[in-house]
Amino acid sequence: MKVGIIGLGAMGLGMARRLAQAGFLAGVYNRTAAKMAEFSVTHYAQPEALAADMDVIVLCVSADKDVLDMVEAIATTIKPNTIVIDTSTVSSETAQQAAACLAKHNAAFLDAPVSGGVEGAKNGTLSMMVGGDAAVLERVRPILACMTARIIHIGATGSGQATKAVNQIMCAGINQAVTEALAFAEAQQLPMAKVIEVIAGGAAGNWFLDHRGLTMTQGEFSTGFKLALHHKDLKIAELMAAQAGVAIPLAAMTITDYEQLMREGYGDEDISALYRLK
Ligand code: NAP
């Protein structure tokens, strides 16, 4: 099966490299063409042209409108039985709209958001939560395996994105806990590297502490997951929580904090830039 990818940002780039290394990648499209340069497969100037050639299309773009724009574009040229796998983080409703649009052209859609950060994309260790037809997932599972350590089919279309909202709410709480605790450690004038090393090995250890603990205390926020993107995800979760009558106060607090950081010009920094406010 010929696999193409649309979106070579922080996540898409790592995923595309894994697909290329595994021998699956046949074509790439990125809005900013320069990011395609490193790939020795076909570079497409338009998503429509990529779609006309591929059997499987992986999407990794920023937000809901971007996903729908790309899906509407590829729907004009897509071949019947093509499988589109959206790894972006968007709403369940967007996933359902995308699936409906592609179904009109007899193409299948899986919402397949991922967790594991840029490191997970680079190393092929992402955790992928999938909504859509389980039989369709089985057809592409061997391809997705080169990018992931874990692929779980959750349920119907949109359920992958609903699960990702769970993940993003949890990440907000973890971000609050880690940044607050490390600011406290600094105020105690503790040796930060030692504090992080020992805590990472105990009950409070977590991915975010492992990968962002030291860098945040060194004022380094360039790597990883843009806080403006996490803000976008938490706004989706906020709406879903309101509809379900569930309170998510830690996420609400994180939205407010991110909005302050975005006003101050830090929206493109990693989510660990929350440390700036602690
Ligand atoms: P990013 O570095 O900002 O990259 C965004 C990508 O989307 C770029 O390739 C960009 O093209 C493309 N794009 C955006 N809008 C587009 C449009 N309207 N048309 C065509 N292409 C468009 O973001 P990222 O960190 O890779 O995140 C991508 C998605 O994965 C997001 O939904 C994010 O929430 C999710 N995610 C991120 C992480 C993480 O740790 N970073 C982890 C899990 C999930 P250009 O190069 O032209 O700008």
Tab-separated table of C-alpha atoms and ligand atoms in Angstrom:
chain	number	residue	atom	x	y	z
A	1	MET	CA	0.000	0.000	0.000
A	2	LYS	CA	1.324	3.454	-0.922
A	3	VAL	CA	1.371	5.712	2.121
A	4	GLY	CA	1.433	9.515	2.003
A	5	ILE	CA	1.606	11.991	4.843
A	6	ILE	CA	0.191	15.523	5.039
A	7	GLY	CA	1.756	17.751	7.710
A	8	LEU	CA	5.443	17.721	8.598
A	9	GLY	CA	5.373	19.712	11.830
A	10	ALA	CA	6.950	18.697	15.136
A	11	MET	CA	4.939	15.451	15.202
A	12	GLY	CA	4.416	14.751	11.506
A	13	LEU	CA	8.114	14.967	10.758
A	14	GLY	CA	8.976	12.225	13.247
A	15	MET	CA	6.132	10.033	12.004
A	16	ALA	CA	7.157	10.556	8.359
A	17	ARG	CA	10.734	9.566	9.143
A	18	ARG	CA	9.518	6.361	10.812
A	19	LEU	CA	7.301	5.560	7.802
A	20	ALA	CA	10.244	6.217	5.469
A	21	GLN	CA	12.612	4.021	7.501
A	22	ALA	CA	10.060	1.193	7.440
A	23	GLY	CA	9.777	1.491	3.659
A	24	PHE	CA	6.107	2.559	3.595
A	25	LEU	CA	6.383	6.233	2.680
A	26	ALA	CA	5.615	7.071	-0.961
A	27	GLY	CA	4.786	10.786	-0.813
A	28	VAL	CA	4.700	13.905	1.350
A	29	TYR	CA	2.831	17.205	1.335
A	30	ASN	CA	3.537	20.123	3.645
A	31	ARG	CA	2.121	23.633	3.298
A	32	THR	CA	5.600	25.049	3.856
A	33	ALA	CA	7.392	23.194	1.078
A	34	ALA	CA	10.908	23.508	2.530
A	35	LYS	CA	10.087	20.943	5.235
A	36	MET	CA	9.747	18.222	2.570
A	37	ALA	CA	13.368	18.600	1.413
A	38	GLU	CA	14.868	15.754	3.454
A	39	PHE	CA	12.528	13.095	2.028
A	40	SER	CA	13.550	11.119	-1.038
A	41	VAL	CA	9.942	10.297	-1.982
A	42	THR	CA	7.543	12.287	-4.180
A	43	HIS	CA	6.999	15.867	-2.968
A	44	TYR	CA	3.496	17.091	-3.780
A	45	ALA	CA	2.673	20.758	-4.306
A	46	GLN	CA	-0.983	20.179	-3.378
A	47	PRO	CA	-2.779	17.707	-1.067
A	48	GLU	CA	-5.156	16.824	-3.924
A	49	ALA	CA	-2.258	15.495	-6.002
A	50	LEU	CA	-0.972	13.363	-3.122
A	51	ALA	CA	-4.436	11.930	-2.512
A	52	ALA	CA	-4.818	10.840	-6.133
A	53	ASP	CA	-1.737	8.591	-5.814
A	54	MET	CA	-2.076	7.043	-2.335
A	55	ASP	CA	-3.832	4.072	-0.725
A	56	VAL	CA	-3.287	5.340	2.824
A	57	ILE	CA	-3.048	9.000	3.892
A	58	VAL	CA	-1.782	10.052	7.326
A	59	LEU	CA	-2.814	13.555	8.412
A	60	CYS	CA	-0.985	15.526	11.103
A	61	VAL	CA	-2.009	19.203	11.065
A	62	SER	CA	-2.832	21.681	13.799
A	63	ALA	CA	-6.511	22.244	14.523
A	64	ASP	CA	-10.082	21.372	13.534
A	65	LYS	CA	-10.356	23.760	10.592
A	66	ASP	CA	-7.009	22.599	9.203
A	67	VAL	CA	-8.119	18.955	9.301
A	68	LEU	CA	-11.428	19.766	7.607
A	69	ASP	CA	-9.684	21.899	4.956
A	70	MET	CA	-7.297	19.046	4.163
A	71	VAL	CA	-10.081	16.439	4.128
A	72	GLU	CA	-12.214	18.578	1.791
A	73	ALA	CA	-9.202	19.012	-0.505
A	74	ILE	CA	-8.243	15.331	-0.666
A	75	ALA	CA	-11.875	14.246	-1.050
A	76	THR	CA	-11.894	15.813	-4.533
A	77	THR	CA	-9.304	13.341	-5.864
A	78	ILE	CA	-9.213	10.410	-3.432
A	79	LYS	CA	-9.500	6.859	-4.783
A	80	PRO	CA	-12.247	4.538	-3.464
A	81	ASN	CA	-11.092	2.339	-0.534
A	82	THR	CA	-8.339	4.763	0.473
A	83	ILE	CA	-7.855	4.918	4.248
A	84	VAL	CA	-7.306	8.333	5.844
A	85	ILE	CA	-5.802	8.301	9.338
A	86	ASP	CA	-5.967	11.580	11.225
A	87	THR	CA	-3.360	11.782	13.994
A	88	SER	CA	-4.064	15.473	14.763
A	89	THR	CA	-5.816	16.373	18.015
A	90	VAL	CA	-9.260	17.780	17.198
A	91	SER	CA	-12.854	17.386	18.366
A	92	SER	CA	-14.909	14.207	18.011
A	93	GLU	CA	-17.352	16.255	15.923
A	94	THR	CA	-14.603	17.142	13.457
A	95	ALA	CA	-13.715	13.447	13.197
A	96	GLN	CA	-17.344	12.627	12.421
A	97	GLN	CA	-17.527	15.383	9.781
A	98	ALA	CA	-14.304	14.197	8.174
A	99	ALA	CA	-15.533	10.589	8.100
A	100	ALA	CA	-18.858	11.633	6.544
A	101	CYS	CA	-17.126	13.724	3.869
A	102	LEU	CA	-14.806	10.844	2.896
A	103	ALA	CA	-17.563	8.220	3.023
A	104	LYS	CA	-19.254	10.045	0.111
A	105	HIS	CA	-16.186	9.084	-1.938
A	106	ASN	CA	-16.060	5.509	-0.561
A	107	ALA	CA	-12.932	6.299	1.430
A	108	ALA	CA	-12.504	5.252	5.068
A	109	PHE	CA	-11.487	7.460	7.992
A	110	LEU	CA	-9.930	6.694	11.361
A	111	ASP	CA	-9.507	9.295	14.093
A	112	ALA	CA	-6.174	8.225	15.557
A	113	PRO	CA	-4.747	10.888	17.847
A	114	VAL	CA	-1.482	10.098	19.557
A	115	SER	CA	0.287	10.726	22.837
A	116	GLY	CA	3.989	10.527	23.594
A	117	GLY	CA	5.339	13.861	22.421
A	118	VAL	CA	7.928	14.653	19.782
A	119	GLU	CA	10.189	12.041	21.373
A	120	GLY	CA	7.496	9.397	20.842
A	121	ALA	CA	7.075	10.455	17.204
A	122	LYS	CA	10.827	10.341	16.640
A	123	ASN	CA	11.331	6.970	18.316
A	124	GLY	CA	8.162	5.273	17.075
A	125	THR	CA	6.810	4.824	20.601
A	126	LEU	CA	3.557	6.793	20.383
A	127	SER	CA	0.387	5.579	22.049
A	128	MET	CA	-2.471	5.743	19.523
A	129	MET	CA	-6.186	5.826	20.405
A	130	VAL	CA	-8.386	4.948	17.457
A	131	GLY	CA	-12.006	5.581	16.562
A	132	GLY	CA	-13.705	4.101	13.503
A	133	ASP	CA	-14.177	0.712	11.885
A	134	ALA	CA	-12.052	-1.917	13.679
A	135	ALA	CA	-11.622	-3.902	10.445
A	136	VAL	CA	-10.190	-0.821	8.720
A	137	LEU	CA	-7.741	-0.390	11.580
A	138	GLU	CA	-6.563	-3.981	11.154
A	139	ARG	CA	-5.753	-3.276	7.488
A	140	VAL	CA	-3.387	-0.436	8.435
A	141	ARG	CA	-2.133	-1.712	11.784
A	142	PRO	CA	1.147	-3.055	10.288
A	143	ILE	CA	1.838	0.430	8.899
A	144	LEU	CA	0.917	2.267	12.102
A	145	ALA	CA	3.081	-0.140	14.113
A	146	CYS	CA	6.254	1.566	12.880
A	147	MET	CA	5.166	4.811	14.597
A	148	THR	CA	3.698	3.423	17.788
A	149	ALA	CA	4.312	1.252	20.814
A	150	ARG	CA	0.594	0.856	21.498
A	151	ILE	CA	-2.522	1.039	19.317
A	152	ILE	CA	-5.901	0.672	21.017
A	153	HIS	CA	-9.208	0.604	19.156
A	154	ILE	CA	-11.629	2.554	21.360
A	155	GLY	CA	-14.942	2.459	19.469
A	156	ALA	CA	-16.935	4.391	16.892
A	157	THR	CA	-15.673	7.402	14.918
A	158	GLY	CA	-14.848	10.249	17.323
A	159	SER	CA	-14.075	7.996	20.272
A	160	GLY	CA	-10.340	8.258	19.596
A	161	GLN	CA	-10.571	12.040	19.894
A	162	ALA	CA	-12.744	11.805	23.029
A	163	THR	CA	-10.028	9.609	24.567
A	164	LYS	CA	-7.389	12.138	23.546
A	165	ALA	CA	-9.409	14.814	25.394
A	166	VAL	CA	-9.089	12.629	28.517
A	167	ASN	CA	-5.327	12.563	27.939
A	168	GLN	CA	-5.147	16.335	27.509
A	169	ILE	CA	-7.106	17.013	30.705
A	170	MET	CA	-4.699	14.710	32.550
A	171	CYS	CA	-1.683	16.441	31.007
A	172	ALA	CA	-3.001	19.806	32.214
A	173	GLY	CA	-3.133	18.537	35.796
A	174	ILE	CA	0.315	16.960	35.518
A	175	ASN	CA	1.728	20.200	34.100
A	176	GLN	CA	0.259	22.151	37.024
A	177	ALA	CA	1.576	19.642	39.570
A	178	VAL	CA	5.103	19.364	38.148
A	179	THR	CA	5.666	23.092	37.546
A	180	GLU	CA	4.295	24.011	40.977
A	181	ALA	CA	6.358	21.360	42.795
A	182	LEU	CA	9.598	22.215	40.975
A	183	ALA	CA	9.110	25.944	41.672
A	184	PHE	CA	8.742	24.976	45.339
A	185	ALA	CA	11.966	22.917	45.130
A	186	GLU	CA	13.822	25.897	43.679
A	187	ALA	CA	12.523	28.115	46.477
A	188	GLN	CA	13.995	25.560	48.907
A	189	GLN	CA	17.329	25.995	47.067
A	190	LEU	CA	17.546	22.247	46.451
A	191	PRO	CA	19.878	20.735	43.807
A	192	MET	CA	17.328	20.442	40.996
A	193	ALA	CA	18.934	17.650	38.952
A	194	LYS	CA	19.124	15.416	42.028
A	195	VAL	CA	15.567	16.273	43.079
A	196	ILE	CA	14.235	15.403	39.630
A	197	GLU	CA	16.252	12.173	39.434
A	198	VAL	CA	15.075	10.832	42.769
A	199	ILE	CA	11.432	11.874	42.389
A	200	ALA	CA	11.291	10.415	38.862
A	201	GLY	CA	12.089	7.000	40.390
A	202	GLY	CA	9.263	7.095	42.935
A	203	ALA	CA	5.490	7.321	43.086
A	204	ALA	CA	5.389	10.868	41.680
A	205	GLY	CA	7.461	9.954	38.613
A	206	ASN	CA	5.885	10.713	35.229
A	207	TRP	CA	6.703	11.309	31.531
A	208	PHE	CA	6.519	15.093	31.803
A	209	LEU	CA	8.934	15.223	34.737
A	210	ASP	CA	11.340	12.881	32.905
A	211	HIS	CA	11.311	14.813	29.637
A	212	ARG	CA	10.716	18.432	30.643
A	213	GLY	CA	11.683	18.659	34.337
A	214	LEU	CA	15.296	19.686	33.968
A	215	THR	CA	14.836	21.879	30.893
A	216	MET	CA	12.075	23.948	32.477
A	217	THR	CA	14.216	24.695	35.542
A	218	GLN	CA	16.954	25.851	33.139
A	219	GLY	CA	14.543	28.263	31.413
A	220	GLU	CA	14.532	26.146	28.228
A	221	PHE	CA	11.073	25.901	26.663
A	222	SER	CA	11.731	25.490	22.942
A	223	THR	CA	11.191	21.757	22.490
A	224	GLY	CA	8.006	19.748	22.298
A	225	PHE	CA	4.331	20.648	22.383
A	226	LYS	CA	3.290	24.256	21.746
A	227	LEU	CA	1.168	25.522	24.618
A	228	ALA	CA	-1.182	27.228	22.140
A	229	LEU	CA	-1.961	23.737	20.783
A	230	HIS	CA	-2.623	22.353	24.273
A	231	HIS	CA	-4.848	25.398	24.889
A	232	LYS	CA	-6.783	24.442	21.719
A	233	ASP	CA	-7.204	20.887	23.050
A	234	LEU	CA	-8.366	22.057	26.481
A	235	LYS	CA	-10.981	24.330	24.897
A	236	ILE	CA	-12.339	21.230	23.109
A	237	ALA	CA	-12.331	19.324	26.428
A	238	GLU	CA	-14.008	22.265	28.195
A	239	LEU	CA	-16.902	22.204	25.743
A	240	MET	CA	-17.287	18.420	25.995
A	241	ALA	CA	-17.176	18.598	29.807
A	242	ALA	CA	-19.836	21.335	29.869
A	243	GLN	CA	-22.071	19.240	27.606
A	244	ALA	CA	-21.625	16.245	29.946
A	245	GLY	CA	-22.024	18.307	33.144
A	246	VAL	CA	-18.555	17.390	34.412
A	247	ALA	CA	-16.298	19.908	36.207
A	248	ILE	CA	-12.649	20.082	35.085
A	249	PRO	CA	-11.204	22.843	37.298
A	250	LEU	CA	-7.527	21.987	36.758
A	251	ALA	CA	-8.014	22.196	33.021
A	252	ALA	CA	-9.905	25.501	33.415
A	253	MET	CA	-7.036	26.917	35.476
A	254	THR	CA	-4.557	25.773	32.827
A	255	ILE	CA	-6.596	27.459	30.067
A	256	THR	CA	-6.430	30.746	32.013
A	257	ASP	CA	-2.680	30.361	32.581
A	258	TYR	CA	-1.999	29.517	28.921
A	259	GLU	CA	-4.049	32.549	27.839
A	260	GLN	CA	-1.818	34.761	29.974
A	261	LEU	CA	1.297	33.176	28.441
A	262	MET	CA	-0.123	33.562	24.931
A	263	ARG	CA	-0.844	37.266	25.587
A	264	GLU	CA	2.773	37.619	26.706
A	265	GLY	CA	3.965	36.079	23.410
A	266	TYR	CA	4.842	32.551	24.597
A	267	GLY	CA	2.200	30.584	22.647
A	268	ASP	CA	4.787	28.754	20.532
A	269	GLU	CA	6.769	27.607	23.572
A	270	ASP	CA	6.468	24.109	25.044
A	271	ILE	CA	3.722	23.574	27.628
A	272	SER	CA	6.437	23.445	30.313
A	273	ALA	CA	6.615	27.259	29.911
A	274	LEU	CA	3.840	27.202	32.520
A	275	TYR	CA	6.841	27.238	34.857
A	276	ARG	CA	7.213	30.932	33.972
A	277	LEU	CA	4.099	31.653	36.062
A	278	LYS	CA	5.140	29.657	39.137
B	1	NAP	P1	3.239	21.996	14.519
B	1	NAP	O1	4.664	21.698	14.757
B	1	NAP	O2	2.731	23.372	14.734
B	1	NAP	O3	2.916	21.542	12.995
B	1	NAP	C1	1.656	21.757	12.425
B	1	NAP	C2	1.636	21.153	11.037
B	1	NAP	O4	0.344	21.349	10.444
B	1	NAP	C3	2.635	21.809	10.075
B	1	NAP	O5	3.105	20.842	9.173
B	1	NAP	C4	1.763	22.849	9.380
B	1	NAP	O6	2.257	23.254	8.120
B	1	NAP	C5	0.493	22.048	9.210
B	1	NAP	N1	-0.696	22.882	9.026
B	1	NAP	C6	-1.285	23.670	9.945
B	1	NAP	N2	-2.369	24.252	9.423
B	1	NAP	C7	-2.466	23.825	8.138
B	1	NAP	C8	-3.368	24.081	7.084
B	1	NAP	N3	-4.421	24.893	7.239
B	1	NAP	N4	-3.141	23.487	5.906
B	1	NAP	C9	-2.087	22.657	5.740
B	1	NAP	N5	-1.195	22.373	6.693
B	1	NAP	C10	-1.386	22.954	7.887
B	1	NAP	O7	2.291	21.045	15.386
B	1	NAP	P2	2.597	19.589	15.973
B	1	NAP	O8	3.177	19.724	17.322
B	1	NAP	O9	3.246	18.763	14.936
B	1	NAP	O10	1.096	19.095	16.211
B	1	NAP	C11	0.305	18.571	15.150
B	1	NAP	C12	-0.958	17.963	15.746
B	1	NAP	O11	-0.581	16.902	16.631
B	1	NAP	C13	-1.792	18.946	16.571
B	1	NAP	O12	-3.151	18.670	16.422
B	1	NAP	C14	-1.317	18.685	17.997
B	1	NAP	O13	-2.306	19.052	18.942
B	1	NAP	C15	-1.089	17.183	17.934
B	1	NAP	N6	-0.114	16.638	18.907
B	1	NAP	C16	1.053	17.296	19.202
B	1	NAP	C17	1.949	16.729	20.109
B	1	NAP	C18	3.257	17.380	20.465
B	1	NAP	O14	3.878	16.983	21.478
B	1	NAP	N7	3.751	18.333	19.703
B	1	NAP	C19	1.655	15.494	20.694
B	1	NAP	C20	0.490	14.835	20.345
B	1	NAP	C21	-0.394	15.413	19.444
B	1	NAP	P3	3.411	24.386	8.052
B	1	NAP	O15	4.713	23.669	8.201
B	1	NAP	O16	3.239	24.988	6.719
B	1	NAP	O17	3.148	25.370	9.166
